[in-house]
mmCIF file of C-alpha atoms and ligand atoms in Angstrom:
data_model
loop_
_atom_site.group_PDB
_atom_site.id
_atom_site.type_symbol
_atom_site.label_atom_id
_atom_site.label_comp_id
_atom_site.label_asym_id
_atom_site.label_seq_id
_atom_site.Cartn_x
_atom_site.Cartn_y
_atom_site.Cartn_z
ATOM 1 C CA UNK M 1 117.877 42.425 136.657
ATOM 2 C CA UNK M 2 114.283 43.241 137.927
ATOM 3 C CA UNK M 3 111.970 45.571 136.378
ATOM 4 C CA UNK M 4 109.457 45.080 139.021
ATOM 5 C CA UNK M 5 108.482 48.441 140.149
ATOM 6 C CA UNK M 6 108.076 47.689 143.995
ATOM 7 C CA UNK M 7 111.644 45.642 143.945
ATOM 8 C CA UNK M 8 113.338 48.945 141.777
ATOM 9 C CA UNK M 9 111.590 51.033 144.207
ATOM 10 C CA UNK M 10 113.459 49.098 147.236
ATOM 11 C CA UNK M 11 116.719 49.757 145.622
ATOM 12 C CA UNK M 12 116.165 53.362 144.814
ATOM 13 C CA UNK M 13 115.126 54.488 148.435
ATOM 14 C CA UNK M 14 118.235 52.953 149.567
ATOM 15 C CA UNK M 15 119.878 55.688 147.791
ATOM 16 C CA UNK M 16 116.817 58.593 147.654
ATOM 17 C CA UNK M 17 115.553 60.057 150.808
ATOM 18 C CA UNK M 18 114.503 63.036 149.451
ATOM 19 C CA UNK M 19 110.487 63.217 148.284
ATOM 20 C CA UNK M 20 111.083 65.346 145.551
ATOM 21 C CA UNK M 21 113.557 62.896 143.948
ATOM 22 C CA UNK M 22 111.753 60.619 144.085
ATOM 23 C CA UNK M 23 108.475 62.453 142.606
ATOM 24 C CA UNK M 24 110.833 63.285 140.115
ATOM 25 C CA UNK M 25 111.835 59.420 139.820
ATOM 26 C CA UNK M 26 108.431 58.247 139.520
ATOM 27 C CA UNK M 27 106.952 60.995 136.848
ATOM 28 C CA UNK M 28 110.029 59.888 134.792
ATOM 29 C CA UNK M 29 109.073 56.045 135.251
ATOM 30 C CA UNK M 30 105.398 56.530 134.753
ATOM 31 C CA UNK M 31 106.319 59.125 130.914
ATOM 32 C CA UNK M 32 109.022 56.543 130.149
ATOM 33 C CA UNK M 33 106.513 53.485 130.261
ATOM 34 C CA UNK M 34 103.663 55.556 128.332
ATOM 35 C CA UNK M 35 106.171 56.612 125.726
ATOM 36 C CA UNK M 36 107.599 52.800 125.481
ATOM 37 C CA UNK M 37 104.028 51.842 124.442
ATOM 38 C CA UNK M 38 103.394 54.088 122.424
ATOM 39 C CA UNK M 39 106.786 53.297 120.146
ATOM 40 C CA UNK M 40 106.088 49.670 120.500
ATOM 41 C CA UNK M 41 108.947 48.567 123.304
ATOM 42 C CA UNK M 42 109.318 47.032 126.196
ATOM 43 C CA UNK M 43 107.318 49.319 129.246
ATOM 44 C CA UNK M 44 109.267 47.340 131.807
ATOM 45 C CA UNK M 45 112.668 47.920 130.777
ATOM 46 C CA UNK M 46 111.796 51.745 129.391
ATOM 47 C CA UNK M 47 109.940 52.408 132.913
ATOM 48 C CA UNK M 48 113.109 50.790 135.124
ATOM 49 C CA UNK M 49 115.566 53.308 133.452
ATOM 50 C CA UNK M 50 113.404 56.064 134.159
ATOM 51 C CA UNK M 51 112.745 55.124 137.559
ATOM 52 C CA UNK M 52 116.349 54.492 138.217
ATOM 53 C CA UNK M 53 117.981 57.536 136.238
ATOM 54 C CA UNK M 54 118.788 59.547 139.219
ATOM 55 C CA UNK M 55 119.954 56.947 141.592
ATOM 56 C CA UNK M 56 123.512 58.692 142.334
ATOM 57 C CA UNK M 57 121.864 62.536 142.236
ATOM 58 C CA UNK M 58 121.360 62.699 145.688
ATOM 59 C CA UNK M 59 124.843 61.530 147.109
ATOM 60 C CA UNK M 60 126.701 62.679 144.419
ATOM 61 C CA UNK M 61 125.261 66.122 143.067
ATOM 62 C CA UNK M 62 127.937 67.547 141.841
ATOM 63 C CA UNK M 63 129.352 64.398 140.122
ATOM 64 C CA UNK M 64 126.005 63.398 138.684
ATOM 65 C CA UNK M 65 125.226 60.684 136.372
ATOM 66 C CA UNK M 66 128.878 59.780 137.260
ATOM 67 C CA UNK M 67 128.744 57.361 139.964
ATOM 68 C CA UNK M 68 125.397 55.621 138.704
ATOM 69 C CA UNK M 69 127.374 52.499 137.460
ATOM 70 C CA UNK M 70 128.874 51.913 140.192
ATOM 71 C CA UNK M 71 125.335 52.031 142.388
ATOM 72 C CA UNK M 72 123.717 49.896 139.333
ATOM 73 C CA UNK M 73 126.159 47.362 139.068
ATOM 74 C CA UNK M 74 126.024 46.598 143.029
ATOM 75 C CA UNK M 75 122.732 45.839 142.654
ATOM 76 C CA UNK M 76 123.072 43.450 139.319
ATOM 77 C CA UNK M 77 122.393 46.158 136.642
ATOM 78 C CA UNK M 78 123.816 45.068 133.291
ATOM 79 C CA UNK M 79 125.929 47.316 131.493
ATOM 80 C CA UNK M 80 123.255 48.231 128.654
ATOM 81 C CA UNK M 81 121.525 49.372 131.643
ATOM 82 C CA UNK M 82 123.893 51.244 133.071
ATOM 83 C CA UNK M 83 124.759 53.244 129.752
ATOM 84 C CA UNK M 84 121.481 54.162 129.501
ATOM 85 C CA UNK M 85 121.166 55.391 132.370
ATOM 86 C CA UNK M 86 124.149 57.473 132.000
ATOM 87 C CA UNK M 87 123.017 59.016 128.279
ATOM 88 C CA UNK M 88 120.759 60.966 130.170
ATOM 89 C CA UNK M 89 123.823 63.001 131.324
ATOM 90 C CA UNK M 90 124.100 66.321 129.307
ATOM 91 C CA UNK M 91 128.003 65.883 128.403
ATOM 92 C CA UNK M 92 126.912 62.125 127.535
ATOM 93 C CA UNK M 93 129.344 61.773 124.247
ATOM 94 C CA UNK M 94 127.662 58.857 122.581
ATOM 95 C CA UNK M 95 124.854 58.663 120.038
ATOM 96 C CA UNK M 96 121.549 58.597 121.698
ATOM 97 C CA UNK M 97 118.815 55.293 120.690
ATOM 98 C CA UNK M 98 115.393 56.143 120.795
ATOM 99 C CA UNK M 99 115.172 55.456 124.530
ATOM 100 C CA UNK M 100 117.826 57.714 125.653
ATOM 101 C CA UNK M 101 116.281 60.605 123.468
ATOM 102 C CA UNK M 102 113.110 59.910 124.696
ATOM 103 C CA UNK M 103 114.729 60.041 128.563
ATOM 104 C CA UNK M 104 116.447 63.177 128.101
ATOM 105 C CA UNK M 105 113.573 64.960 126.831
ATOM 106 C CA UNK M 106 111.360 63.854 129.834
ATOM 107 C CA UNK M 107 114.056 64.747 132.219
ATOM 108 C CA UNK M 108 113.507 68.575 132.722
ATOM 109 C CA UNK M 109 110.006 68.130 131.382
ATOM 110 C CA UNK M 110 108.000 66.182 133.586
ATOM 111 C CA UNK M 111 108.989 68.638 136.538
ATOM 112 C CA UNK M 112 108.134 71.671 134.562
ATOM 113 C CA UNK M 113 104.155 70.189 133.549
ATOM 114 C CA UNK M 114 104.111 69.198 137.480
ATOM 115 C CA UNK M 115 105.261 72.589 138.182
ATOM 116 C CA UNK M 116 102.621 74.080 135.504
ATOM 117 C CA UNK M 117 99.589 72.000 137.838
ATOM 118 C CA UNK M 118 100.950 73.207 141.166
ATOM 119 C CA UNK M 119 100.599 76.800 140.341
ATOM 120 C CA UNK M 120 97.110 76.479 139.276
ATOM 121 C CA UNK M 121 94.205 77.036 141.653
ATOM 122 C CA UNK M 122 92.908 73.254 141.829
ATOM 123 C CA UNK M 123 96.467 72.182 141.901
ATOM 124 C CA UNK M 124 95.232 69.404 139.222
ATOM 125 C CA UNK M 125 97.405 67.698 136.812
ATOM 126 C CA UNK M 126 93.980 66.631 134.708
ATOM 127 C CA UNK M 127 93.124 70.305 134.118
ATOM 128 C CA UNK M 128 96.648 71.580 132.680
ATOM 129 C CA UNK M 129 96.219 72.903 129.460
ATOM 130 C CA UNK M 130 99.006 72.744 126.856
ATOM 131 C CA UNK M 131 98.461 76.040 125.949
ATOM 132 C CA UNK M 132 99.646 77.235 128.849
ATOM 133 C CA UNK M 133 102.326 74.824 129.505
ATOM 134 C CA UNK M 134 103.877 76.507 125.939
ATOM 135 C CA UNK M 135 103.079 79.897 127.521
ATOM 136 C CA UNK M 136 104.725 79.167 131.163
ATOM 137 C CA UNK M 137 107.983 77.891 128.871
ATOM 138 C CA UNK M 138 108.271 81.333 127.471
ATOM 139 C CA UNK M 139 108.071 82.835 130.731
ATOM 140 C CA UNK M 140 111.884 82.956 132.355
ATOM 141 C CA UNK M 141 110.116 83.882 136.028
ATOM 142 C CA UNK M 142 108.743 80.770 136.174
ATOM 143 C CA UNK M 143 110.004 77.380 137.234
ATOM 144 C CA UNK M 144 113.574 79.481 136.371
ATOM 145 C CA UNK M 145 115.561 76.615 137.182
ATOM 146 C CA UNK M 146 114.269 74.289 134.676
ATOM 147 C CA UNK M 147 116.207 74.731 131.377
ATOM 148 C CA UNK M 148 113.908 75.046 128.104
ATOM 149 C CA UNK M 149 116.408 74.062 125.752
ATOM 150 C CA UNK M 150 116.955 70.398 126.920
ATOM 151 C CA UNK M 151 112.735 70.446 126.848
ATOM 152 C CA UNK M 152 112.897 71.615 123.496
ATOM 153 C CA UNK M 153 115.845 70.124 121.740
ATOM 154 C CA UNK M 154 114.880 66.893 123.534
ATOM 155 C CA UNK M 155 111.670 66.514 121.686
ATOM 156 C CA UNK M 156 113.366 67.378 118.265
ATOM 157 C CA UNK M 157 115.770 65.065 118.835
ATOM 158 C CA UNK M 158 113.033 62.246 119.211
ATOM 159 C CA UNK M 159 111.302 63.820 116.203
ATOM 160 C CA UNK M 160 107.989 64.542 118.316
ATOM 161 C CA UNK M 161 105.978 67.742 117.485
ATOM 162 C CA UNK M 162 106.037 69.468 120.982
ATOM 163 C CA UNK M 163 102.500 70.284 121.478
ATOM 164 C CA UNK M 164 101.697 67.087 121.057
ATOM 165 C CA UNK M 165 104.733 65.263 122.894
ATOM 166 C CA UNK M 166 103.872 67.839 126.165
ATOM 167 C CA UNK M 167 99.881 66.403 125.968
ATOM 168 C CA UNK M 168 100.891 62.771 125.754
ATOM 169 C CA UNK M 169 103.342 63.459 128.632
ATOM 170 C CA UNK M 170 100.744 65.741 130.947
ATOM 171 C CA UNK M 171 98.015 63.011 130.077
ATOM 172 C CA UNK M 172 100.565 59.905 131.436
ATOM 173 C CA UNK M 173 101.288 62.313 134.256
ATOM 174 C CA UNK M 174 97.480 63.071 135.331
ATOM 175 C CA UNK M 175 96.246 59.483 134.837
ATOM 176 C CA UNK M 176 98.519 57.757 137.319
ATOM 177 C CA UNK M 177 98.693 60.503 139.831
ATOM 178 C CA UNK M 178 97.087 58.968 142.850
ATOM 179 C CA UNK M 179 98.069 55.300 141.518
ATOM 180 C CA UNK M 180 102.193 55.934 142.276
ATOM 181 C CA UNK M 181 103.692 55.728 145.696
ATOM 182 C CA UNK M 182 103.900 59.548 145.668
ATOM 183 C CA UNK M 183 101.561 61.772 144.867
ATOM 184 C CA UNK M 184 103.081 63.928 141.820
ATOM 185 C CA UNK M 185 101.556 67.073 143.043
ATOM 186 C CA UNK M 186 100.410 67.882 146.378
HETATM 187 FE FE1 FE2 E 201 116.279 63.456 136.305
#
């Protein structure tokens, strides 16, 4: 399997048309490679999951992460692959490795910090502040959709403190905005 980003990218607009997706794709690929250096592993691999995670979402919403094998496997995905891809799933019954915590905890997350940057007057991912990241997640108006428990049980789950775990995400986020095929915000 490839974990070249343009090649991955090929194979995930084949099944993503939809810009928002694949926003969502690429914040997940771009927190999944800074948290893979940051424990040590291999940015490649970590960054291809996270890219790839929803690749079945938009044909298949209501059976979601279900039919992700067979999309992976079609295009040469090995079955560690595949599984860890599918952890991300919230009924997912196995044990979660430090890569499948770490991609459930991004999942909801990355949209909410992007969501925290669009609201703000400068619409700039370099000026949001944690503090009110943690204040916007107390606030059930906003970004309603997004569910705060996967955020938060996500990060205790990979043992992060969560101030610091939404700064190290926000600050992969806001350095390669403008360097990924998408902009993240705007
Ligand atoms: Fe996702």
């Amino acid at each position: 399997m490839t974990t070249d980003h343009k090649e991955l990218m090929k194979i995930l607009r084949q099944h993503v048309g939809n810009d928002a997706l694949l926003k969502h794709c690429l914040a997940t690929e771009i927190a999944m490679r800074a948290y893979a250096g940051k424990f040590g592993q291999d940015a490649g691999y970590w960054g291809a999951v996270g890219l790839l995670h929803d690749i079945d979402f938009e044909k298949f919403p209501d059976e979601h992460p279900h039919h992700a094998r067979e999309l992976l496997a079609a295009h040469g995905f090995d079955d560690a692959f595949i599984t860890d891809v599918e952890s991300h799933g919230r009924e997912w019954p196995g044990e979660r490795n430090l890569l499948q915590k770490t991609l459930l905890a991004l999942d909801e997350l990355t949209g909410f910090i992007i969501a925290c940057a669009l609201v703000r007057p400068d619409k700039s991912l370099d000026n949001v502040e944690v503090k009110s990241v943690l204040k916007k997640m107390k606030d059930k108006a906003f970004a309603r959709a997004v569910n705060r428990e996967t955020i938060t049980e996500g990060a205790a789950a990979m043992g992060v403190d969560f101030a610091e775990h939404v700064a190290f995400v926000t600050k992969a986020l806001a350095a390669a905005n403008g360097h990924s095929d998408l902009p993240l915000v705007g």
